[in-house]
Short mmCIF file of C-alpha atoms in Angstrom, two decimals:
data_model
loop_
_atom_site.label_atom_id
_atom_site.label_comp_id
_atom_site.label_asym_id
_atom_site.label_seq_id
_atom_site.Cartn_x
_atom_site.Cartn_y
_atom_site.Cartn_z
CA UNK A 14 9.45 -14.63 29.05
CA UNK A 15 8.23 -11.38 30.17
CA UNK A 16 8.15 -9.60 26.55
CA UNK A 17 6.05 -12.85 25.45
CA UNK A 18 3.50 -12.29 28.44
CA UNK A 19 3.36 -8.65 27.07
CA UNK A 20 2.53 -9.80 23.70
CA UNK A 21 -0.47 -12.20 24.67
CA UNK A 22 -1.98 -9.34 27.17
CA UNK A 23 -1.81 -6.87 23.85
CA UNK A 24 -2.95 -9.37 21.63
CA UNK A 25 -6.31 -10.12 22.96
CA UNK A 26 -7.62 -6.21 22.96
CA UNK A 27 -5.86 -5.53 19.96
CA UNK A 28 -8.01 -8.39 18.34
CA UNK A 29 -11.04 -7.29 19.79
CA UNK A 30 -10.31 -3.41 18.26
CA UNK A 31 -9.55 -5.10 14.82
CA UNK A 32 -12.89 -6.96 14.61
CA UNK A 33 -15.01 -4.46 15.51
CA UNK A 34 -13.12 -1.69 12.98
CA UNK A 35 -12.89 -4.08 10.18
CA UNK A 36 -16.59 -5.29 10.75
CA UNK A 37 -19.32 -4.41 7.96
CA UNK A 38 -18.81 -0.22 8.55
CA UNK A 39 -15.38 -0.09 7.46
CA UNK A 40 -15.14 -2.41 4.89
CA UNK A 41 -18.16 -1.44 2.84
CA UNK A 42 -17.46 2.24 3.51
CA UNK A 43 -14.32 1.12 1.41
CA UNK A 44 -15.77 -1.14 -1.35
CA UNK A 45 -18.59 1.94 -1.48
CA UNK A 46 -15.81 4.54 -1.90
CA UNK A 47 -14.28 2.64 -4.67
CA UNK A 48 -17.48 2.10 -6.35
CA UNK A 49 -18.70 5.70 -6.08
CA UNK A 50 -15.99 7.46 -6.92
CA UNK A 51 -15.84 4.83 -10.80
CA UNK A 52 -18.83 5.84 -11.80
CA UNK A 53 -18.77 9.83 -10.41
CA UNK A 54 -15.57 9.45 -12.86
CA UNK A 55 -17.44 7.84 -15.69
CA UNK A 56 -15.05 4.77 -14.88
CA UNK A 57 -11.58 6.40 -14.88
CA UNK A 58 -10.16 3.18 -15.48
CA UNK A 59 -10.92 3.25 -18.68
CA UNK A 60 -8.29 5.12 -18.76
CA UNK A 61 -5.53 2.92 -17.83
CA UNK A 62 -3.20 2.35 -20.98
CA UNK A 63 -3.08 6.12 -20.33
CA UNK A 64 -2.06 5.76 -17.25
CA UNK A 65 0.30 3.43 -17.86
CA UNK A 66 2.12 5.67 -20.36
CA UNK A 67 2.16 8.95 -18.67
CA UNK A 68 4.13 7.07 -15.89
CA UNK A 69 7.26 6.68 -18.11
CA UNK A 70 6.79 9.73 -19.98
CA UNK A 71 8.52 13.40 -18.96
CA UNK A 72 6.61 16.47 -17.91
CA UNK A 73 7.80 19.51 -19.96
CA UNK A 74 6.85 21.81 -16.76
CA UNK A 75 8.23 20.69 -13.31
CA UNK A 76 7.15 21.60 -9.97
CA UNK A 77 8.01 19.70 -7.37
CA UNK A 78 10.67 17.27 -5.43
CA UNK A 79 10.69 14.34 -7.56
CA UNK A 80 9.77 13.15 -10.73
CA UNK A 81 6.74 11.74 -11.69
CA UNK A 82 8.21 7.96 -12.24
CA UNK A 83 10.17 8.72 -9.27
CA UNK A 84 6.87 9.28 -6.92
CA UNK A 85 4.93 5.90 -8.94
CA UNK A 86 8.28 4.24 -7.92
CA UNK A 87 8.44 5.72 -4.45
CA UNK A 88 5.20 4.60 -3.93
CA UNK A 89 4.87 0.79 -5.63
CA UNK A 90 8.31 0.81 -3.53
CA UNK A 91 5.85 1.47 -0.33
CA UNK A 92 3.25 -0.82 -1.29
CA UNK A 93 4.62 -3.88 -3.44
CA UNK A 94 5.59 -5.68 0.73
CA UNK A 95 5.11 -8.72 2.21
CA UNK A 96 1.55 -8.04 2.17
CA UNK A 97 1.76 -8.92 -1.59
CA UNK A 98 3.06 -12.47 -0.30
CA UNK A 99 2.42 -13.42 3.13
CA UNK A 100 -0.46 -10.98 3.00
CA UNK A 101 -2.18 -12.82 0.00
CA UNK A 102 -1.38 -16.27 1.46
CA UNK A 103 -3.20 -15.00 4.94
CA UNK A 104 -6.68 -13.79 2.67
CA UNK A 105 -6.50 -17.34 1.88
CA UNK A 106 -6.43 -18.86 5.30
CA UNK A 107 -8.83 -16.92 6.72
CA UNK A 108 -11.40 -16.24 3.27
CA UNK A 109 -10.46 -19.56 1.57
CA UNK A 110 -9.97 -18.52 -2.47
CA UNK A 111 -12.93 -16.79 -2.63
CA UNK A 112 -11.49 -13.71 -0.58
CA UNK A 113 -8.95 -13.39 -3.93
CA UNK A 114 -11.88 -12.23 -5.63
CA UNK A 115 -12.86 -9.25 -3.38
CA UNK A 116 -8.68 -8.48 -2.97
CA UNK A 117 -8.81 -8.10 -6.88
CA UNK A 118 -12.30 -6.00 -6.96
CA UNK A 119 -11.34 -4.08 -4.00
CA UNK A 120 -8.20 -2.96 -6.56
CA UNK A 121 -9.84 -2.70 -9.64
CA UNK A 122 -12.12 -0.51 -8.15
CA UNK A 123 -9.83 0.84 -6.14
CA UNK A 124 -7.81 2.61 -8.84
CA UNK A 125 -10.97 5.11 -8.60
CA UNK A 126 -10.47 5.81 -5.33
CA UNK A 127 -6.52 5.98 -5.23
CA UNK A 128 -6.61 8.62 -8.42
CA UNK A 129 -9.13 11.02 -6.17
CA UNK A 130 -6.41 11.01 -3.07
CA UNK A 131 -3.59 11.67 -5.18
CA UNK A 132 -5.17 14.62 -6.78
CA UNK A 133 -6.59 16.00 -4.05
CA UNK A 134 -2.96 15.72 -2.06
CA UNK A 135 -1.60 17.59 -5.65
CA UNK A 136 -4.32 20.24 -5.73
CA UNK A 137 -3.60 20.93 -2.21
CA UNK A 138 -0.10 20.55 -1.40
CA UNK A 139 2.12 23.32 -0.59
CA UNK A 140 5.40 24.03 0.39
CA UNK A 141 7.21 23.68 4.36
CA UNK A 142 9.67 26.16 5.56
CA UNK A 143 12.60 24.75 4.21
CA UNK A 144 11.36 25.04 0.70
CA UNK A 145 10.36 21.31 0.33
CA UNK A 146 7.05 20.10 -0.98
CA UNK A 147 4.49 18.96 1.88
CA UNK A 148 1.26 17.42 0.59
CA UNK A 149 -1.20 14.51 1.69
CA UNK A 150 -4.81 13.96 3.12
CA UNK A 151 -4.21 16.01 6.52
CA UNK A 152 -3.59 18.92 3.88
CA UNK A 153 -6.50 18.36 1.97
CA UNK A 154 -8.62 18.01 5.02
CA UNK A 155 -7.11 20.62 6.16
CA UNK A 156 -7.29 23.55 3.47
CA UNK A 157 -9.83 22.07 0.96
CA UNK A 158 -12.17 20.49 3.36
CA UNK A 159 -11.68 23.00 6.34
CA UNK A 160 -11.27 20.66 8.84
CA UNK A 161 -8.07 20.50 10.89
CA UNK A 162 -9.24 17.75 13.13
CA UNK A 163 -9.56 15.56 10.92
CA UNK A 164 -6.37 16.30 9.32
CA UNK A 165 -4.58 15.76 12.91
CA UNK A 166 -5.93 12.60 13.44
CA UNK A 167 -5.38 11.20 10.01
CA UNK A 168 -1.67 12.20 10.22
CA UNK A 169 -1.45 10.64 13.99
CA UNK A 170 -2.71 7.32 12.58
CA UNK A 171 -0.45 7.75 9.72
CA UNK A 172 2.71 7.72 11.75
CA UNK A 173 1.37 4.85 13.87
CA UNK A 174 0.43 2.67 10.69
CA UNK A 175 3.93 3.39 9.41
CA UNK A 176 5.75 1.73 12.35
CA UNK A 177 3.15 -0.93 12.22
CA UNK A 178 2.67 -1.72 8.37
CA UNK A 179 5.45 -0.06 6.87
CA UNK A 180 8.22 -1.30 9.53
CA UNK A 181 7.42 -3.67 11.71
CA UNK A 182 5.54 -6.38 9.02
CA UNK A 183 8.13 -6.01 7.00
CA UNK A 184 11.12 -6.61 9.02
CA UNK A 185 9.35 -9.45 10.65
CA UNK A 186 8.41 -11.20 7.19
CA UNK A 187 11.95 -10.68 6.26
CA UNK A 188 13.27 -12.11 9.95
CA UNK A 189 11.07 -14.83 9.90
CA UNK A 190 11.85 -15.72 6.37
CA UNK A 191 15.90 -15.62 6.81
CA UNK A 192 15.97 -17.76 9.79
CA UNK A 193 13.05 -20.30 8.63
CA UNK A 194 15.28 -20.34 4.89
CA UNK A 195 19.18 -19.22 5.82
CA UNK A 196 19.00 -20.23 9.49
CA UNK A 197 19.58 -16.37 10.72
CA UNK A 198 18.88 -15.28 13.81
CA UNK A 199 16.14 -12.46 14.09
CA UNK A 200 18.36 -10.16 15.92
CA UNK A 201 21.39 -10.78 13.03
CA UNK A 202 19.11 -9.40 10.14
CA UNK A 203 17.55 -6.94 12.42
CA UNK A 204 21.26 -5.61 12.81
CA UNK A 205 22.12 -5.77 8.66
CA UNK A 206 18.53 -4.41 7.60
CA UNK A 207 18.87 -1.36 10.23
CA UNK A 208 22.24 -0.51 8.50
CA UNK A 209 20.53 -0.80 4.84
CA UNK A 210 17.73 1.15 5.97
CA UNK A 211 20.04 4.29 7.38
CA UNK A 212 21.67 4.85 4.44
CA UNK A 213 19.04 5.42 2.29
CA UNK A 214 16.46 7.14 4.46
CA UNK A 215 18.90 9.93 6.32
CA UNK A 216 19.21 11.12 2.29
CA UNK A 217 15.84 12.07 2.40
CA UNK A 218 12.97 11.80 -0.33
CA UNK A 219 15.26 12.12 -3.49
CA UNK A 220 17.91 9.01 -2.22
CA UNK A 221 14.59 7.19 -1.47
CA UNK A 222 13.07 7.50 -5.18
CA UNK A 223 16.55 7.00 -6.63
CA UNK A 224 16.79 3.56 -4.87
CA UNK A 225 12.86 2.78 -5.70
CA UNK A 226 13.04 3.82 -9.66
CA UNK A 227 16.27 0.99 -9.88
CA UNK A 228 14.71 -0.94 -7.49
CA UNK A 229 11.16 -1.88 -8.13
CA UNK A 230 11.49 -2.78 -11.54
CA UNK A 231 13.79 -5.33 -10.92
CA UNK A 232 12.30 -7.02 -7.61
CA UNK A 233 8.48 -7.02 -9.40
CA UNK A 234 10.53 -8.49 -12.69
CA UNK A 235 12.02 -11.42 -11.01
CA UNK A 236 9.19 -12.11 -8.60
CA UNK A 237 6.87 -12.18 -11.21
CA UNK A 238 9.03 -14.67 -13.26
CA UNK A 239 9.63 -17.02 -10.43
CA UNK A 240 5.59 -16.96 -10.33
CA UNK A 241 5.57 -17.35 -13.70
CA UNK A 242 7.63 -20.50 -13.51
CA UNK A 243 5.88 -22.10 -11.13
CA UNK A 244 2.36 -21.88 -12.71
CA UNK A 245 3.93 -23.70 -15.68
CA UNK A 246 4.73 -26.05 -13.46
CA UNK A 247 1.12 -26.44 -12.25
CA UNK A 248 -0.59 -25.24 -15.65
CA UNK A 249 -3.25 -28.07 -15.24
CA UNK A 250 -4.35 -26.36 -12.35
CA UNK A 251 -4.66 -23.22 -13.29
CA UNK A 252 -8.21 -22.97 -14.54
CA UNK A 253 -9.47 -25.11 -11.08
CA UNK A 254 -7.97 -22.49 -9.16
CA UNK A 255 -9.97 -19.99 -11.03
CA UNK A 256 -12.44 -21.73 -10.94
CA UNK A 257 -12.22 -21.75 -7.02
CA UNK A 258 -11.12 -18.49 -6.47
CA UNK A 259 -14.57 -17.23 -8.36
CA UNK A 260 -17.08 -19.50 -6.97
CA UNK A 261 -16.07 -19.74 -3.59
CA UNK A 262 -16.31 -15.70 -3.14
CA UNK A 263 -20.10 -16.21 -3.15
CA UNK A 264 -20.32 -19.89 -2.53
CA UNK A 265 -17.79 -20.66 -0.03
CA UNK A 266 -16.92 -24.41 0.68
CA UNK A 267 -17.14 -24.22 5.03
CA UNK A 268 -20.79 -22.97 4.46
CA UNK A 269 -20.96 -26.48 4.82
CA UNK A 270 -19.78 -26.66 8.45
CA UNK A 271 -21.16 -23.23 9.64
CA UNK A 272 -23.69 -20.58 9.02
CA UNK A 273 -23.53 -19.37 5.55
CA UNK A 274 -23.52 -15.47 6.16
CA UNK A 275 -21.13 -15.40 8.45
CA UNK A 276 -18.43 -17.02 6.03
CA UNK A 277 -19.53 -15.45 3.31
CA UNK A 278 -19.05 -12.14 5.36
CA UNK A 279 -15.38 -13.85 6.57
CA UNK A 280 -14.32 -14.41 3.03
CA UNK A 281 -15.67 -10.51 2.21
CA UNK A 282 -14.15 -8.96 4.69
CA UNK A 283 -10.80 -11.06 4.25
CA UNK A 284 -10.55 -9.95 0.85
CA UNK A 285 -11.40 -6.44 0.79
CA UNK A 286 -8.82 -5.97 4.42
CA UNK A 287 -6.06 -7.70 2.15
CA UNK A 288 -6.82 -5.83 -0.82
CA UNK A 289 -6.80 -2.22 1.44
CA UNK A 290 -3.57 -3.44 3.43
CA UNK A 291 -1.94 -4.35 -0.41
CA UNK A 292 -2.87 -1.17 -2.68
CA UNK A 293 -3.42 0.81 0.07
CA UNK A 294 -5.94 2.55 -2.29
CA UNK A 295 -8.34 4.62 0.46
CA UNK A 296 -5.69 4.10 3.19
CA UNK A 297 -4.17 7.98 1.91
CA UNK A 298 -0.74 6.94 2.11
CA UNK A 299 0.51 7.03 -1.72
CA UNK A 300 -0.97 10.32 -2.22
CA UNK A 301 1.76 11.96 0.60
CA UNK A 302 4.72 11.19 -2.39
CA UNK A 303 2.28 11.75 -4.84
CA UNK A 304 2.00 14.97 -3.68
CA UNK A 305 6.18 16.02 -4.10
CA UNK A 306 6.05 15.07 -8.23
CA UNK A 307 7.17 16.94 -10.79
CA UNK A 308 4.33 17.78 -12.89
CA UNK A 309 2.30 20.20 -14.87
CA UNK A 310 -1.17 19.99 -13.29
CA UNK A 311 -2.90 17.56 -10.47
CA UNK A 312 -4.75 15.53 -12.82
CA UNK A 313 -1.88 13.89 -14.93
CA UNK A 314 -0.11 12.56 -11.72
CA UNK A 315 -2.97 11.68 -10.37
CA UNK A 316 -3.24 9.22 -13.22
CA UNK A 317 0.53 8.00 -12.87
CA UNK A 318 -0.37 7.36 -9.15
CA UNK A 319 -3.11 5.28 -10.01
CA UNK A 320 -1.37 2.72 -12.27
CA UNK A 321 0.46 1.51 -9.09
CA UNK A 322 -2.95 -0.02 -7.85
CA UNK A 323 -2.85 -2.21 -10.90
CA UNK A 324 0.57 -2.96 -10.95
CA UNK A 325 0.05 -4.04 -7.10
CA UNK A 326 -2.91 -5.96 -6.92
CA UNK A 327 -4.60 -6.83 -9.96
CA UNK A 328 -1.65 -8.02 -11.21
CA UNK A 329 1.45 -8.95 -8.79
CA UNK A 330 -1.62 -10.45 -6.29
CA UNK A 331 -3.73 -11.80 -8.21
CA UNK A 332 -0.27 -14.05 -9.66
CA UNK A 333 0.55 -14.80 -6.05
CA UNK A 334 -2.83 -15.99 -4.91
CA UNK A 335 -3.45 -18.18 -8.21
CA UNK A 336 0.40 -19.57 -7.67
CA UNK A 337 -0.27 -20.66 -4.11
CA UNK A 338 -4.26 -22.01 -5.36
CA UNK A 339 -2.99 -24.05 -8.07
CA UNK A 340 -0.23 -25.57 -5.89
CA UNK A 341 -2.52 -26.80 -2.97
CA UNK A 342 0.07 -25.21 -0.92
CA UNK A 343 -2.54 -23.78 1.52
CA UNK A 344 -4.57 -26.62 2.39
CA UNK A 345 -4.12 -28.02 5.40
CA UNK A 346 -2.01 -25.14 6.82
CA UNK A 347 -2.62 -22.59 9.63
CA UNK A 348 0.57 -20.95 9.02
CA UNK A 349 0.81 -18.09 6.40
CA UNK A 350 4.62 -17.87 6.37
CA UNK A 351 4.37 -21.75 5.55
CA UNK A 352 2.24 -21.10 3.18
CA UNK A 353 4.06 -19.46 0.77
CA UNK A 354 7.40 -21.41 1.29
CA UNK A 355 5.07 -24.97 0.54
CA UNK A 356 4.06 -23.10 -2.60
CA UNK A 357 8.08 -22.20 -4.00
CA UNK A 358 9.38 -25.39 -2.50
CA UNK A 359 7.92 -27.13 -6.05
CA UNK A 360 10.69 -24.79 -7.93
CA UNK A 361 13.47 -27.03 -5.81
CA UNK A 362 16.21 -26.19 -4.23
CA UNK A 363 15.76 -22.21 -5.90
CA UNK A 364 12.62 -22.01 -5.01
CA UNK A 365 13.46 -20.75 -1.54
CA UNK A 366 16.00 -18.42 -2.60
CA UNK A 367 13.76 -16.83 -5.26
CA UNK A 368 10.89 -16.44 -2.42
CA UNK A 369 13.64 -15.00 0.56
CA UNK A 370 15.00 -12.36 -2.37
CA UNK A 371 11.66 -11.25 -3.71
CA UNK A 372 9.94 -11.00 -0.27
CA UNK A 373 13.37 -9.60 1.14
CA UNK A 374 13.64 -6.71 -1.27
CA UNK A 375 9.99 -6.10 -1.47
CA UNK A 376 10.10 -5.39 2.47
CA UNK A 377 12.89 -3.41 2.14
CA UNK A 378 11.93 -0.88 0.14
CA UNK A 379 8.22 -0.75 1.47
CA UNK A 380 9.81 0.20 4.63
CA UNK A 381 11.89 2.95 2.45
CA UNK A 382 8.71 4.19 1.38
CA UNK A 383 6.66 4.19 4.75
CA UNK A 384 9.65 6.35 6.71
CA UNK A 385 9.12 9.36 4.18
CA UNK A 386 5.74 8.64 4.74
CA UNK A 387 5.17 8.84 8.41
CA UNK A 388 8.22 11.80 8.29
CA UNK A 389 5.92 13.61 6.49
CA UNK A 390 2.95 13.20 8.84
CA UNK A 391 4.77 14.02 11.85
CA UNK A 392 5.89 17.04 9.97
CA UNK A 393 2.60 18.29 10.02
CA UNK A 394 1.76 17.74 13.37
CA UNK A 395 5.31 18.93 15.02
CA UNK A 396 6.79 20.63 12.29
CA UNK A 397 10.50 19.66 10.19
CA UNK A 398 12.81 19.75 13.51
CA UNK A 399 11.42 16.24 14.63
CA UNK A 400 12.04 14.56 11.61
CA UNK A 401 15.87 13.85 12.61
CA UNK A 402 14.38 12.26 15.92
CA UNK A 403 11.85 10.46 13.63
CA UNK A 404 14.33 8.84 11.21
CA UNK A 405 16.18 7.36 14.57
CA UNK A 406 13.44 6.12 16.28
CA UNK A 407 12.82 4.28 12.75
CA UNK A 408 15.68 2.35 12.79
CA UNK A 409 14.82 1.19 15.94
CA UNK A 410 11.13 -0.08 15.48
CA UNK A 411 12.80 -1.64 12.89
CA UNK A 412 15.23 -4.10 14.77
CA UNK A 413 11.95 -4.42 16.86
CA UNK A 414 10.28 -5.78 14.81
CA UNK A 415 12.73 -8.38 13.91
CA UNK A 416 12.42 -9.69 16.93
CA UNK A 417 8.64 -9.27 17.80
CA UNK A 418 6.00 -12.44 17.33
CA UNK A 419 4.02 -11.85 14.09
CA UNK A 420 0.62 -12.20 15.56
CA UNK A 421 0.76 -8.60 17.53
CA UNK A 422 1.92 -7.36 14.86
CA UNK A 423 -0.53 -8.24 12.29
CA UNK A 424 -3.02 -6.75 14.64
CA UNK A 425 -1.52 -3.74 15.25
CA UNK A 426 -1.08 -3.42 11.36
CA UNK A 427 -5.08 -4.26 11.03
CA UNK A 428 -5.88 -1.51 13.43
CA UNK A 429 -3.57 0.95 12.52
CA UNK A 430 -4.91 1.12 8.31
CA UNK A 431 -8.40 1.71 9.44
CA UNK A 432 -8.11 3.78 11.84
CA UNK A 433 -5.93 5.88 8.89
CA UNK A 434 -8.38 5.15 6.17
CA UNK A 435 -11.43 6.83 8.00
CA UNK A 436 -10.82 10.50 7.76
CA UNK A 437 -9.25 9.52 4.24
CA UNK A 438 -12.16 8.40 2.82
CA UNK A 439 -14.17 10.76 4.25
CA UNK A 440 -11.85 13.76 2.43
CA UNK A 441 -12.56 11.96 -0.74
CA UNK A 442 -15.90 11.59 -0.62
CA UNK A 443 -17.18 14.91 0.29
CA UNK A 444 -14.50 16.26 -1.71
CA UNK A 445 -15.63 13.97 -5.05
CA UNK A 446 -17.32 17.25 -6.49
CA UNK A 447 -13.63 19.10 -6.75
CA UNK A 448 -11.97 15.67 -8.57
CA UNK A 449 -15.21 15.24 -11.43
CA UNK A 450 -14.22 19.14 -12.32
CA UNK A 451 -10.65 18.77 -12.11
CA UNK A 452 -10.93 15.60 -14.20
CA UNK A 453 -13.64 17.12 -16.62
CA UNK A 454 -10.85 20.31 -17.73
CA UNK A 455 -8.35 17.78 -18.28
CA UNK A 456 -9.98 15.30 -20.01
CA UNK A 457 -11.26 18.47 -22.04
CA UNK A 458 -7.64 19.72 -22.47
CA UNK A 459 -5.08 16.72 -21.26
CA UNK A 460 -1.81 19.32 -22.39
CA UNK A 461 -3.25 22.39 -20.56
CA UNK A 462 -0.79 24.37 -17.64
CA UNK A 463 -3.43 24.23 -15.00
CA UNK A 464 -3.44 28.00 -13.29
CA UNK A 465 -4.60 26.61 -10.35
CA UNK A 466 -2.02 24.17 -9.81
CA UNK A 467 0.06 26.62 -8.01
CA UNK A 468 3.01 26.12 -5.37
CA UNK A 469 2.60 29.86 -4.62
CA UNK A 470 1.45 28.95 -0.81
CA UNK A 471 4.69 29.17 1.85
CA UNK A 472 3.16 28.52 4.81
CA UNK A 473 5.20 26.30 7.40
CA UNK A 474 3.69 22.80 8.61
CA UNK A 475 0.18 23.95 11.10
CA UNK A 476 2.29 24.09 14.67
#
């Protein structure tokens, strides 16, 4: 009784933070990021089939921990979560369909802005004192924008965010999901996913991409089948659920009951927070891995880095949202979790099995992906020795959040990304100048050695 009363007195400040740092500031500081950095790129997503390819082909020159598949893998591993499910399902609740919309702008436009971090994080990544590659935005704020500060605080947040949206969501999606579907006590899969979690993360970055590159393939395979099956199921409502899902992000229905602009501004800022806590494209997280790939130049895994965003959101999404549309499984709900299990009931007596795997495995590995993550961060800000004490204290947050009520941490998550996506953004932005050069000599030259992509630096994380 006493941990609930704990919960509710969090709750109501945490709410109050999330409000006022996901009011208009943050998200159209995002939206304008994204749409800034396409056209100061002449549209880089033009570039996508490109993308696509250079993700499952080999470098010829190899610096770095991983390879380049390895860190796309690592990273869809990070960011293909619940939030693809439960997260997509709550845009819904609180936007209606029209917040789909602005999820799938905010990643189509977000591809811009996810290709910038990861090449900044390559351009500027160097190596700790124990010979492994360290890279991310407290680097680049660090050593290409000159200011430490901002690099601290980003890499505080990060390590925050990761318990919150890389550990905690996830274990609680997965908790909730076994016992609401298998009848498993929280505290029973807190115990089973803290023993798959140890033996992955104690082996470090390279045990973590080995699990993602066998990993993600098949859990976004068979999720997106299942999906696949169940809009055949409901194929006449497909295009009504398009049709929705357009009109309703300008035009939403409960203008009706209420004042206009402030639903429309809901359903914006629904969409665009969903879209963020999904691709994480702006958040700076992907570009930490991005930054330990094997490759010849910045530019080229930049590229490979971006891809994820459309793997993640304008396609794996976009699926979900039109799945749980066309099945009227939201209507009439208030609870997200319910949500999605209304919508893979209609597959029968699978249907829940299919949904407890896919969400199950997508969990697991985002939390995979978040540890090396926030390991990194704290690297930076107390050097390699407290990453042992790190990877412990991760197992425990994640029994924790087995057992913790969904609301507080939802919030926590909220808070957490923006708080982490502010001194992001603001690296890439004033930093835009260094990308459109970068990206011009490629583009010039895609097969050049790039004598500036160098991992000649051995300085030791800042103490």
């Amino acid at each position: 009784m006493a941990f609930a009363e704990i919960e509710q007195a969090l709750l109501g400040p945490l709410n109050v933070a999330v409000s006022w740092l996901w009011g208009p500031i943050l998200v159209y500081l995002l939206l304008g990021t994204h749409l800034f950095m396409t056209i100061r790129l002449g549209f880089i997503q033009r570039f996508l089939p490109k993308m696509i390819r250079l993700s499952v082909k080999p470098t010829k020159r190899e610096k770095g921990d991983i390879s380049g598949f390895g860190a796309l893998t690592t990273a869809l591993a990070a960011t293909i979560g619940a939030g693809n499910i439960i997260g997509v399902a709550g845009a819904i609740l609180t936007g209606g369909p029209g917040a789909v919309l602005w999820m799938w702008l905010t990643g189509v436009f977000g591809i811009a802005t996810k290709y910038s971090e990861c090449l900044l994080a390559l351009k500027y990544r160097t190596v700790n004192s124990q010979g492994q590659i360290s890279g991310g935005p407290m680097y680049v704020l660090e050593r290409g924008l000159k200011a430490k500060w901002l690099g601290v605080m980003f890499a505080a947040f990060a390590v925050l965010a990761g318990f919150g949206i890389g550990n905690m969501f996830q274990a609680n999606a997965v908790a909730g999901l076994m016992n609401d579907n298998l009848g498993l006590p929280h505290w029973t899969t807190g115990l089973v996913l803290v023993g798959l979690v140890a033996s992955v993360t104690f082996g470090g970055v390279r045990s973590i991409a080995r699990v993602a590159e066998f990993l993600v393939p098949i859990m976004a395979g068979l999720y997106i089948l299942g999906c696949l099956v169940l809009l055949v199921l409901h194929f006449d409502a497909i295009p009504n659920a398009f049709y929705q899902i357009i009109t309703q992000a300008f035009f939403p229905e409960a203008a009706a009951g209420g004042a206009f602009g402030a639903i429309l501004k809901a359903t914006v800022e629904a969409g665009v927070a969903r879209g963020l806590f999904s691709n994480e494209a702006g958040l700076g997280s992907a570009p930490i891995v991005a930054s330990a790939a094997q490759t010849p130049n910045s530019v080229r895994q930049a590229m490979v880095s971006a891809s994820g965003t459309f793997w993640d959101t304008v396609v794996i999404c976009l699926i979900s949202a039109v799945v749980i549309i066309s099945s009227g499984a939201y209507v009439g709900e208030t609870d997200r979790n319910l949500v999605t299990n209304n919508a893979f009931d209609d597959m029968g007596t699978i249907g829940p099995f299919v949904l407890t795997f896919a969400l199950s495995t997508f969990a697991f590995s985002t939390i995979l992906g978040w540890s090396y993550y926030g390991e990194k961060a704290l690297e930076y800000l107390a050097g390699v020795k407290a990453i042992i004490f790190y990877r412990f204290l991760w197992l425990v947050v994640v029994f924790l959040g087995c057992i913790t009520g969904p609301a507080l941490v939802g919030a926590f998550c909220d808070l957490m990304n923006g708080l982490m996506a502010l001194p992001n953004l603001i690296g890439v932005l004033l930093l835009s100048g260094v990308v459109a050069a970068e990206t011009r000599k490629y583009i010039r030259n895609p097969e050049q050695e790039d004598p500036d992509f160098t991992l000649a630096s051995k300085e030791g994380p800042p103490a």
